[in-house]
Coordinates of C-alpha atoms in Angstrom, one line a residue:
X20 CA 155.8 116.1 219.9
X21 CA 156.1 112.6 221.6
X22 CA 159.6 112.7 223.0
X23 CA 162.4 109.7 221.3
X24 CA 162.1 107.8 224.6
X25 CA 158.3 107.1 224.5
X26 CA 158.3 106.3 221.4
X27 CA 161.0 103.3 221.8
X28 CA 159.2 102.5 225.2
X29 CA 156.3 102.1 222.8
X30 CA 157.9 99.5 220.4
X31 CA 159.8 98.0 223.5
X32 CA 155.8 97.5 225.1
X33 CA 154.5 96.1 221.5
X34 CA 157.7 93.5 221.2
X35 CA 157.2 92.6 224.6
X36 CA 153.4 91.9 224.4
X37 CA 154.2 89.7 221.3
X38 CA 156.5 87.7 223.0
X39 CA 154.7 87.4 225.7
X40 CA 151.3 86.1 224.0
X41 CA 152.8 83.8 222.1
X42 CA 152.7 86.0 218.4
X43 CA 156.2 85.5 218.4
X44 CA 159.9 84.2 220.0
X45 CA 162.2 86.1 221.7
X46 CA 165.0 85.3 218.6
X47 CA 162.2 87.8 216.6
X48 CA 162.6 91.0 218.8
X49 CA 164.7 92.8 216.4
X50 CA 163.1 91.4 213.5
X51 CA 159.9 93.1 215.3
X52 CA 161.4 96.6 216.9
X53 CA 162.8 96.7 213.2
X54 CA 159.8 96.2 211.3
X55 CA 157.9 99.2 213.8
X56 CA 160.7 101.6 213.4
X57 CA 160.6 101.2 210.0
X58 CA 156.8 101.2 209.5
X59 CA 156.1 104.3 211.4
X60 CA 159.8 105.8 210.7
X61 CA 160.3 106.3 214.2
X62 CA 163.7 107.4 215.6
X63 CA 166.3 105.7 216.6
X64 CA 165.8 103.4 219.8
X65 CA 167.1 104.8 223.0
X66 CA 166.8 103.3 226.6
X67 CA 163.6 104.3 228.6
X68 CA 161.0 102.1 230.6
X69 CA 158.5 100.0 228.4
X70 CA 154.7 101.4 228.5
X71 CA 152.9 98.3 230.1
X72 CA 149.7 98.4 228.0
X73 CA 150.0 97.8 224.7
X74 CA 147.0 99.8 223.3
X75 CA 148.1 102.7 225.3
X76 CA 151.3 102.2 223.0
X77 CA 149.0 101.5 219.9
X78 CA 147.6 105.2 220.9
X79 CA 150.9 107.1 221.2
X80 CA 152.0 106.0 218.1
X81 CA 148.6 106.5 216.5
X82 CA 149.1 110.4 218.2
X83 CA 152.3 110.9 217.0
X84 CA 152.0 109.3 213.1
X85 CA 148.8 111.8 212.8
X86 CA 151.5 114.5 214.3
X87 CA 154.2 113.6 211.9
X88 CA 152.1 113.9 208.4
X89 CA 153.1 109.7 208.1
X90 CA 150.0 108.0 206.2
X91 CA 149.4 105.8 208.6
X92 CA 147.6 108.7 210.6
X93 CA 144.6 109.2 208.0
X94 CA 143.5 105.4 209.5
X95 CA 140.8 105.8 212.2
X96 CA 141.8 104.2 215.6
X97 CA 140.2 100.9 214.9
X98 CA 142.1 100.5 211.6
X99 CA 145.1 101.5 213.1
X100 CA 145.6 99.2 216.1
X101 CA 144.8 96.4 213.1
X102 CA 147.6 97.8 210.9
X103 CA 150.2 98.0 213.8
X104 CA 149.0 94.6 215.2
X105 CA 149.4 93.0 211.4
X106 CA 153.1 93.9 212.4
X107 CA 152.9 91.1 215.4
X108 CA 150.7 88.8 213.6
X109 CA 152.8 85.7 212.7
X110 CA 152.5 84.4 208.7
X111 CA 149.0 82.5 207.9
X112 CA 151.2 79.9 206.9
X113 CA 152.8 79.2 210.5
X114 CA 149.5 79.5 212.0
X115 CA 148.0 77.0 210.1
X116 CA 150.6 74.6 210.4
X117 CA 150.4 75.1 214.3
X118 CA 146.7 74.6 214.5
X119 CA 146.8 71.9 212.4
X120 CA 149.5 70.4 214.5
X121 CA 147.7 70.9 217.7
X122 CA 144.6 69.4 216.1
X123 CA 146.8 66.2 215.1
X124 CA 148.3 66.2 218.9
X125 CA 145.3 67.8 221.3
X126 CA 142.7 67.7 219.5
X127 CA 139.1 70.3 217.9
X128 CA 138.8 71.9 221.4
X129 CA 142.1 72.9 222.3
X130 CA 143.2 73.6 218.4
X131 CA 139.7 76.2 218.3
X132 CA 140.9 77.6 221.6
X133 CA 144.6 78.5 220.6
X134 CA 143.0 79.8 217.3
X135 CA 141.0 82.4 219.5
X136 CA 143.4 83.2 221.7
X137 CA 145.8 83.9 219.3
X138 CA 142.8 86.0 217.7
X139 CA 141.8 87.4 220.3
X140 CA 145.9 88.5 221.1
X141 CA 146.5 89.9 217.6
X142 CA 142.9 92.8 218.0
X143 CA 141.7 90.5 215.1
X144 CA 139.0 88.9 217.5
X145 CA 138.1 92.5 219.3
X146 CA 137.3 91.4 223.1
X147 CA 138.3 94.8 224.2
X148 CA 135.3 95.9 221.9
X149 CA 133.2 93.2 223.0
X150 CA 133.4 93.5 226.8
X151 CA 131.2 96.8 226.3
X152 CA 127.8 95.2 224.6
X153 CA 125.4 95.1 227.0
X154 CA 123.9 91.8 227.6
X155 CA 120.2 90.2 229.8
X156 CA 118.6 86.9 228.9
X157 CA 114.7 87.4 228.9
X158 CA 112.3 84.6 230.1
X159 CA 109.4 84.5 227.9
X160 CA 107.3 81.5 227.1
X161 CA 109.5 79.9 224.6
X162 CA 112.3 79.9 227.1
X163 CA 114.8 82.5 228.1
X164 CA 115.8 84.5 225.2
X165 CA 119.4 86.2 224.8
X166 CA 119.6 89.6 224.2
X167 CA 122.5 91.6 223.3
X168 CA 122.8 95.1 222.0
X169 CA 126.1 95.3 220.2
X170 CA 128.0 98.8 220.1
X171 CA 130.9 97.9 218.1
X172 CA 129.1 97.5 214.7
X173 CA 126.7 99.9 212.8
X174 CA 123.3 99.0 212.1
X175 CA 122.5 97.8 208.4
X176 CA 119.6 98.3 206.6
X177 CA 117.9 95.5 204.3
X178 CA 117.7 97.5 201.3
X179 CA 121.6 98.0 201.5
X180 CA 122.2 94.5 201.8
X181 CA 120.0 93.7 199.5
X182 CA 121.3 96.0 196.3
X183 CA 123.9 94.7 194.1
X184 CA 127.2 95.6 194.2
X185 CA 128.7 97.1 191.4
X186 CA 132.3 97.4 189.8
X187 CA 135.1 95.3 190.4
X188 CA 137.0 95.5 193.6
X189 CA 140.0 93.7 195.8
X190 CA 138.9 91.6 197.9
X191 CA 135.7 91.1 196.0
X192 CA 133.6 91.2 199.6
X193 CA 134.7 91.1 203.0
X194 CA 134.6 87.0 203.6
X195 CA 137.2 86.3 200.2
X196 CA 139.9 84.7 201.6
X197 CA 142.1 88.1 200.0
X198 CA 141.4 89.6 203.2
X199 CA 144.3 87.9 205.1
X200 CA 146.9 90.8 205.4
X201 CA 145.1 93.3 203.8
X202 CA 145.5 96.8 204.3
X203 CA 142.4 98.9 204.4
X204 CA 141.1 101.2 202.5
X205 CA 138.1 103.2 202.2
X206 CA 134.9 101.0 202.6
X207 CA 137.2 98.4 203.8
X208 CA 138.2 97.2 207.3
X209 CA 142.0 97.0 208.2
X210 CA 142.8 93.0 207.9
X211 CA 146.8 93.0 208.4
X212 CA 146.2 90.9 211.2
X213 CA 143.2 88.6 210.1
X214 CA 144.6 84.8 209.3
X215 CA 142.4 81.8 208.1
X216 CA 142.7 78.4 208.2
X217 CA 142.2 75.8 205.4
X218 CA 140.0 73.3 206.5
X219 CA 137.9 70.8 203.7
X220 CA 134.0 70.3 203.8
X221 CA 132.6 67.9 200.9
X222 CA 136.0 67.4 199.3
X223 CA 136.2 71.3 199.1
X224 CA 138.5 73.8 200.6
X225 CA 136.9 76.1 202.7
X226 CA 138.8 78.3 205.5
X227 CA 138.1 79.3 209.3
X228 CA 138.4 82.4 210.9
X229 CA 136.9 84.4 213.9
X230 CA 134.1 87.0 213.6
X231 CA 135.4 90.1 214.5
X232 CA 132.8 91.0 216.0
X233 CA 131.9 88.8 218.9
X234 CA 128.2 87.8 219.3
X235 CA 128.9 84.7 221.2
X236 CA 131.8 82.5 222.6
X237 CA 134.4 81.8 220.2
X238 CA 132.1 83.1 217.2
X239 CA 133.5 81.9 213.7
X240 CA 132.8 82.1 209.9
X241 CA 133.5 79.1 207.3
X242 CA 133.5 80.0 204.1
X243 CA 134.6 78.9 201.0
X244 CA 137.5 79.6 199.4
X245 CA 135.6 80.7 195.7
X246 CA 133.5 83.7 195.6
X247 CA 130.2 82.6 194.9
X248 CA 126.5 83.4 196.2
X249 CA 124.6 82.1 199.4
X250 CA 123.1 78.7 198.8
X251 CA 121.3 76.5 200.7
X252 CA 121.0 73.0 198.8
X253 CA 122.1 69.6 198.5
X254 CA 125.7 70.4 199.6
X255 CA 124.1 72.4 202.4
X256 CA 124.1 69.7 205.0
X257 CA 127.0 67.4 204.1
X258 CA 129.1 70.2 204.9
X259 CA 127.6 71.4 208.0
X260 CA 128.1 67.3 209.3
X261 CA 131.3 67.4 207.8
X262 CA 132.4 70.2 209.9
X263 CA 130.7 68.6 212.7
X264 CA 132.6 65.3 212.5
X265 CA 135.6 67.7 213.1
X266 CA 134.7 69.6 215.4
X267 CA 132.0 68.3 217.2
X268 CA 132.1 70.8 220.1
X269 CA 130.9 73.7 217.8
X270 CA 128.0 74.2 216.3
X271 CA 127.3 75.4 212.3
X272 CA 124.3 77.0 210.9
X273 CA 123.7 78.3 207.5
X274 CA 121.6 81.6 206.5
X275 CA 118.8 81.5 204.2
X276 CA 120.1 82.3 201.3
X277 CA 117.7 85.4 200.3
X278 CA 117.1 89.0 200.9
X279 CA 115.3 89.8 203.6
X280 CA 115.2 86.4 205.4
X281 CA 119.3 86.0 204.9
X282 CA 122.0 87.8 206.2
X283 CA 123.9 90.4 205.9
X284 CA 126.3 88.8 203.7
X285 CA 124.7 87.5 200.6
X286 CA 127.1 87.5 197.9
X287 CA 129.7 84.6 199.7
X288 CA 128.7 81.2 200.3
X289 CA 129.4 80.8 204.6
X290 CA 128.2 79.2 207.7
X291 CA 128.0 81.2 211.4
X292 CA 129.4 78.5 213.9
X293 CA 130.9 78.6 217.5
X294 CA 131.0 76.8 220.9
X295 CA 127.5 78.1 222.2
X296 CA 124.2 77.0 223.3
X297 CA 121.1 79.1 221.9
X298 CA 118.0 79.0 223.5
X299 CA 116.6 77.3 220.6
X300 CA 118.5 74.0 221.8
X301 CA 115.9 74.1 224.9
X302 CA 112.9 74.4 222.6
X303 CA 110.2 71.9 223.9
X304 CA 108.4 69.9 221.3
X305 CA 104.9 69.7 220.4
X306 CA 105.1 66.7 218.0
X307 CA 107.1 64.2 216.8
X308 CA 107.4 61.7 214.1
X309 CA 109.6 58.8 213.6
X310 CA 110.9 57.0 210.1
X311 CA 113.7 54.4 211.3
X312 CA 116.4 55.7 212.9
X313 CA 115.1 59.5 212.7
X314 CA 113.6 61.8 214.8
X315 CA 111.3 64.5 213.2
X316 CA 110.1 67.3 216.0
X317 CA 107.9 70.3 215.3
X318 CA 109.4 72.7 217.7
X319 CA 107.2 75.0 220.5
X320 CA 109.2 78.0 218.7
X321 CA 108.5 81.5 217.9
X322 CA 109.5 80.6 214.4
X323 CA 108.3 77.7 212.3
X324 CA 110.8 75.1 213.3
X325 CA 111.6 71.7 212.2
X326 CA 114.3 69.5 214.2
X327 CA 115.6 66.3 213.0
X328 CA 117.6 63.9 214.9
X329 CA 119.6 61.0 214.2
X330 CA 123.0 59.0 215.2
X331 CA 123.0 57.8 211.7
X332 CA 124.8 60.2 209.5
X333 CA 123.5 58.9 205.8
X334 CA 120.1 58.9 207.0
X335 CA 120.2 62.3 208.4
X336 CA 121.8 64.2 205.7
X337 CA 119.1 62.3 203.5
X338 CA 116.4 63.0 205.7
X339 CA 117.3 66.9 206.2
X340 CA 118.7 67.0 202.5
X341 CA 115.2 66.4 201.2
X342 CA 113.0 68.9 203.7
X343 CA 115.6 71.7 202.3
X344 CA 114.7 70.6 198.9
X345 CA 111.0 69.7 199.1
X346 CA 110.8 73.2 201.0
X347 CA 112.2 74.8 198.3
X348 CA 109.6 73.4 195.6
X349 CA 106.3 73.9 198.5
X350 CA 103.4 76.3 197.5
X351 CA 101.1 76.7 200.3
X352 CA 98.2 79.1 198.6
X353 CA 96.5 79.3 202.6
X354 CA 99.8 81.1 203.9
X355 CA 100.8 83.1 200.9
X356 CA 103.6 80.5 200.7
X357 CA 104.8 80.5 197.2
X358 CA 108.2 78.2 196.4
X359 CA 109.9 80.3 194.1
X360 CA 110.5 82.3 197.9
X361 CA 111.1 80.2 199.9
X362 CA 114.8 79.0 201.7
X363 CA 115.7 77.5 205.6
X364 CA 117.8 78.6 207.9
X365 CA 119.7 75.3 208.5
X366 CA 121.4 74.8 212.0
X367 CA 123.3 71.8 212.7
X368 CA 125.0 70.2 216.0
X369 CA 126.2 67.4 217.9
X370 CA 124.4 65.8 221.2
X371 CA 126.7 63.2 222.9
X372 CA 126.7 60.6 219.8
X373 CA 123.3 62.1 217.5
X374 CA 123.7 64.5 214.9
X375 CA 120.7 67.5 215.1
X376 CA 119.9 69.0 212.5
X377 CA 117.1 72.6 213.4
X378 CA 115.7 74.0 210.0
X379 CA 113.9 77.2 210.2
X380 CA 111.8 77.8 207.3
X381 CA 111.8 80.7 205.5
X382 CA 110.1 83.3 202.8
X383 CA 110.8 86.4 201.3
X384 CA 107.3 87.4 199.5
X385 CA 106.6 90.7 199.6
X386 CA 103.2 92.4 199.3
X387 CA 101.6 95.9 198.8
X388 CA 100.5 95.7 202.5
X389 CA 104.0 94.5 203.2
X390 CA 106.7 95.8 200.9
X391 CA 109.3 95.0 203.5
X392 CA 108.6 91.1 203.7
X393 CA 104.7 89.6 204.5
X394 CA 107.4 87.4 206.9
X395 CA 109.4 90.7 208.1
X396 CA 109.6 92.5 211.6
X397 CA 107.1 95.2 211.7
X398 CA 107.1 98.8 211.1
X399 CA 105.9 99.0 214.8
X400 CA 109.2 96.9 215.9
X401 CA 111.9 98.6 213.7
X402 CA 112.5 101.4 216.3
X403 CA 114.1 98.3 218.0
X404 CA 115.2 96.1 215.1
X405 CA 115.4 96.7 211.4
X406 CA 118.0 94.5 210.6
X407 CA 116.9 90.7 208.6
X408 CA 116.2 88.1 211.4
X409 CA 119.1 86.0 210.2
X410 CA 120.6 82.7 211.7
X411 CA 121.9 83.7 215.2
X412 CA 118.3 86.1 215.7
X413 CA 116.6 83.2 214.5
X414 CA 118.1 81.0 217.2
X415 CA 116.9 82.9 219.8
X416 CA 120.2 85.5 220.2
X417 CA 118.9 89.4 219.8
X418 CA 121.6 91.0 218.2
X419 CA 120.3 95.0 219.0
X420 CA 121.8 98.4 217.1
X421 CA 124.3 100.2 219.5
X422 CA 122.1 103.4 219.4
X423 CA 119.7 101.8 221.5
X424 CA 121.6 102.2 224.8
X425 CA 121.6 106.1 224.8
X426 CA 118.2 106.0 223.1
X427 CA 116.9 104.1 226.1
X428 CA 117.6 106.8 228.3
X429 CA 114.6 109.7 228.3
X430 CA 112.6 106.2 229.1
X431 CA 114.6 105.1 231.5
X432 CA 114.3 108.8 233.1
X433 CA 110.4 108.8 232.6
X434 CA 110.1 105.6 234.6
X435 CA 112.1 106.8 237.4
X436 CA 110.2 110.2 237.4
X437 CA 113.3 111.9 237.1
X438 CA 112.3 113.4 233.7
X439 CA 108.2 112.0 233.5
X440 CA 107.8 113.4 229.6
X441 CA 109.6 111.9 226.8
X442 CA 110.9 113.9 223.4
X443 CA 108.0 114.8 220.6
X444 CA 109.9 113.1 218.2
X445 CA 111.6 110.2 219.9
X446 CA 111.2 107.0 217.6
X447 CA 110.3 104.9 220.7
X448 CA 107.5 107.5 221.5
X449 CA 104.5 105.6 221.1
X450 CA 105.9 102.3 222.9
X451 CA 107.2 104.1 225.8
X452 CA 104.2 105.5 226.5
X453 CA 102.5 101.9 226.3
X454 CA 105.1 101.0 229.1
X455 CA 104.6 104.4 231.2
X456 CA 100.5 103.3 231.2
X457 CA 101.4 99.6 232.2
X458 CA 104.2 100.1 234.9
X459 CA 104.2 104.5 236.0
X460 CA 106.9 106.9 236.3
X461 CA 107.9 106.1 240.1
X462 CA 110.1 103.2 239.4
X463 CA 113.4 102.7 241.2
X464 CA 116.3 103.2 238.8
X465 CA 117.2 99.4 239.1
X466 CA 113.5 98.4 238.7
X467 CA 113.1 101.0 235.3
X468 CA 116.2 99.4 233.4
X469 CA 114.9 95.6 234.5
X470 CA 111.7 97.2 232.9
X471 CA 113.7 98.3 229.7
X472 CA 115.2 95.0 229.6
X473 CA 112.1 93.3 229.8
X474 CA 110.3 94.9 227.1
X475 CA 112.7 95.1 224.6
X476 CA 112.7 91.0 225.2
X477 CA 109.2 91.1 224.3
X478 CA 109.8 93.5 221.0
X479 CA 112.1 91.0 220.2
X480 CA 110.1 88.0 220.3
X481 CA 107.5 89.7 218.4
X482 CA 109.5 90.7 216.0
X483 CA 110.6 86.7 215.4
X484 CA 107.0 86.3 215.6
X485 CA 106.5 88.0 212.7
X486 CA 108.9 86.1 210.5
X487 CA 107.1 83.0 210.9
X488 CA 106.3 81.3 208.2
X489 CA 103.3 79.5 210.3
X490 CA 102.2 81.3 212.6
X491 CA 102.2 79.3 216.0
X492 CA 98.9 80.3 217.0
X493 CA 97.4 79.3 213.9
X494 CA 99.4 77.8 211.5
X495 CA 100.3 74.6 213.1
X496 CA 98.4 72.8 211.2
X497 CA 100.2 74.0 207.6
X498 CA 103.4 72.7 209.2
X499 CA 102.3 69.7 210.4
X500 CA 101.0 69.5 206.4
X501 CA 105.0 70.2 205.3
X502 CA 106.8 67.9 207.6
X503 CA 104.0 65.2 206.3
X504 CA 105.5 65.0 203.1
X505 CA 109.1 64.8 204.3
X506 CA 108.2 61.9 207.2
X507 CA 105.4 59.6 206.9

């Protein structure tokens, strides 16, 4: 049993680490020892040395609530540093009222930053988690693409994200604003310390948070406040150049809004945003078109791509409003293109004083040849990635299972020679012996992962390949047809 004395070390460490990042004021450390000792039903507080890491503190009291019987020991370790952190985590109210405040007195940039540190401070944002994804950028021909493979979140598959949920449950999905302070349960992620701030996109309230987990620099969520479906429409780009006019150091982009082609997250209407560049911003052009003051480009991009640019808001939003729309309503019998399937990825950003708005277009159609999606990774690619190409892949950002960094390794070992055969039935099989033929089994070890790297690069840009709604060898010329009868 943890002795009286750690355990008060551990709420002395916790108080102190509050204080200390700005969760809360010194006039509060009673108010917070309190609310510990009473949460956990910890002895009385005796004198001892504070622990000096607050998630070795998180642990011990983790160890000794699953000693104890208390209920807070059935939570897994993830859950449990959010439930004990939700005990730091000042009101949503206050934290609203201070980023709006800093917004009114700093400004976007150093209002988003305080929100992410404060985030990041309260295990909401997991950095700790993030620092352990492996990430490579991969040069190909469309540029160099960024490849990460996450190993804090479990792989989803499309037919899961695709079923309907059934029965009624609080909150209704994991994007409801309900989340703020809630306690988890099972099937649910711990959200004591998650907080969201109101912000208003086409005369609607809408809220702000950070994605727990972190994909990209200061990677947020804006969704609205009613629980409602994906859609991509007419409202679809005034509020992504609403939110743009506000913070016009981020980026927004908006999933399709369809199985297969969409997210993970279907059943709440939300942009991905966040203050980073995708390799899609690099894209070169291969033709352009002009209507006043807008820019129409046909992007040199693995998926079919259409860019419009303009310093004129009301003309953009018109201008982008209607290639959604006429999208939408486009049959196009050559590429088994039929409307009633079709959405866009919409992506939307500001360049010194123009507004850029990227629209990938997509389509779910499925086939007997293709039950998956006609537009769908592979079966030869899903040993790398089964998951939808949503926005973030779609921008040129590889977002890769965790399993793939200990299933790399029997390939890793053949291409070193340390172990030259690889397991009978090893998904990967049949490509790593492709790469064994093209590049042997007497590779240094640092020469065998760049290998790795490498290939997996090219999986990936295959697999976006594949999702193409024109494909760019051949299809040019049906995209060129589209963007004809959105600019003359």
């Amino acid at each position: 049993m943890i002795e009286p004395e750690v355990l008060s070390s551990c709420a002395k460490a916790l108080v102190n680490y509050g204080i200390k990042e700005g969760l809360a004021e010194e006039l509060d450390r009673w108010v917070l020892t309190n609310s510990i000792i009473g949460s956990l039903e910890l002895p009385d507080p005796v004198d001892g040395e504070p622990i000096k890491d607050e998630m070795e503190a998180i642990a011990l009291l983790h160890r000794y609530a699953q000693e104890t019987g208390h209920h807070w020991g059935e939570l897994p370790e993830e859950k449990f540093v959010g439930r004990v952190m939700g005990l730091l985590t000042p009101s949503n109210g206050a934290m609203a009222r201070d980023f709006w405040a800093i917004m009114g007195d700093k400004g976007p940039v150093e209002a988003t930053q305080w929100l992410y540190r404060i985030s990041a401070a309260t295990k909401d944002v997991r950095l700790d988690l993030a620092s352990k994804d492996l990430r490579w950028t991969v040069s190909t021909s469309y540029g160099d693409l960024q490849m990460t493979i996450n190993r804090s979140k479990p792989e989803k598959d499309p037919k899961d994200i695709a079923a309907p949920k059934t029965g009624k449950s609080y909150p209704k999905c994991l994007l409801c604003p309900e989340n703020a302070g809630f306690w988890a349960k099972p099937g649910h992620p711990e959200r004591s310390n998650h907080r969201i701030m109101p912000i208003s996109l086409d005369g609607e309230e809408w809220f702000l948070q950070y994605s727990p987990y972190v994909y990209y620099h200061q990677h947020c969520i804006v969704f609205s406040k009613e629980h409602r479906p994906m859609a991509v429409g007419t409202r679809t780009v005034p509020r992504i150049l609403d939110f743009l006019d506000q913070f016009p150091h981020f980026f927004l982009g908006s999933n399709a809004a369809l199985p297969i082609v969409g997210g993970s997250i279907l059943d709440h209407d939300h942009f991905q945003g966040g203050n980073w560049s995708f390799p899609i911003q690099s894209a070169s052009v291969r033709r352009s078109w002009t209507e006043g003051s807008i820019t129409a480009e046909a992007l040199v991009w693995p998926m079919a791509t259409l860019r419009i640019r303009s310093k004129n808001r009301q003309e953009i939003e018109r201008i982008a409003t209607s290639a959604i729309e006429g999208w939408k309503s486009y049959d196009d019998p050559e590429w088994e293109i039929e409307k009633e399937h079709n959405s866009v990825s919409v992506i939307g950003r500001k360049v010194k004083d123009s507004y850029e708005i990227d629209m990938v277009l997509r389509n779910n159609r499925t086939s007997e040849e293709h039950p998956d999606g006609i537009f769908h990774i592979r079966p030869s690619r899903h040993h790398i990635k089964k998951e939808n190409i949503g926005l973030i892949e779609a921008m040129g950002l590889a977002v890769l299972p965790g399993r793939l960094s200990r299933e790399m390794e029997p390939l890793l070992n053949a291409l070193s020679g340390e172990n030259p055969s690889t397991p009978e039935s090893w998904p990967h099989r049949e490509w790593a012996e492709s790469l064994l033929e093209r590049h042997g089994r007497a590779n240094s070890i640092e020469k065998s992962k760049e290998i790795v790297e490498q290939e997996i690069g090219y999986v990936f840009m295959d697999a976006l390949r594949d999702c193409s709604v024109y494909p760019e060898e051949t299809g040019t010329e049906g995209l060129d047809r589209f963007i004809d009868t959105i600019i003359s």
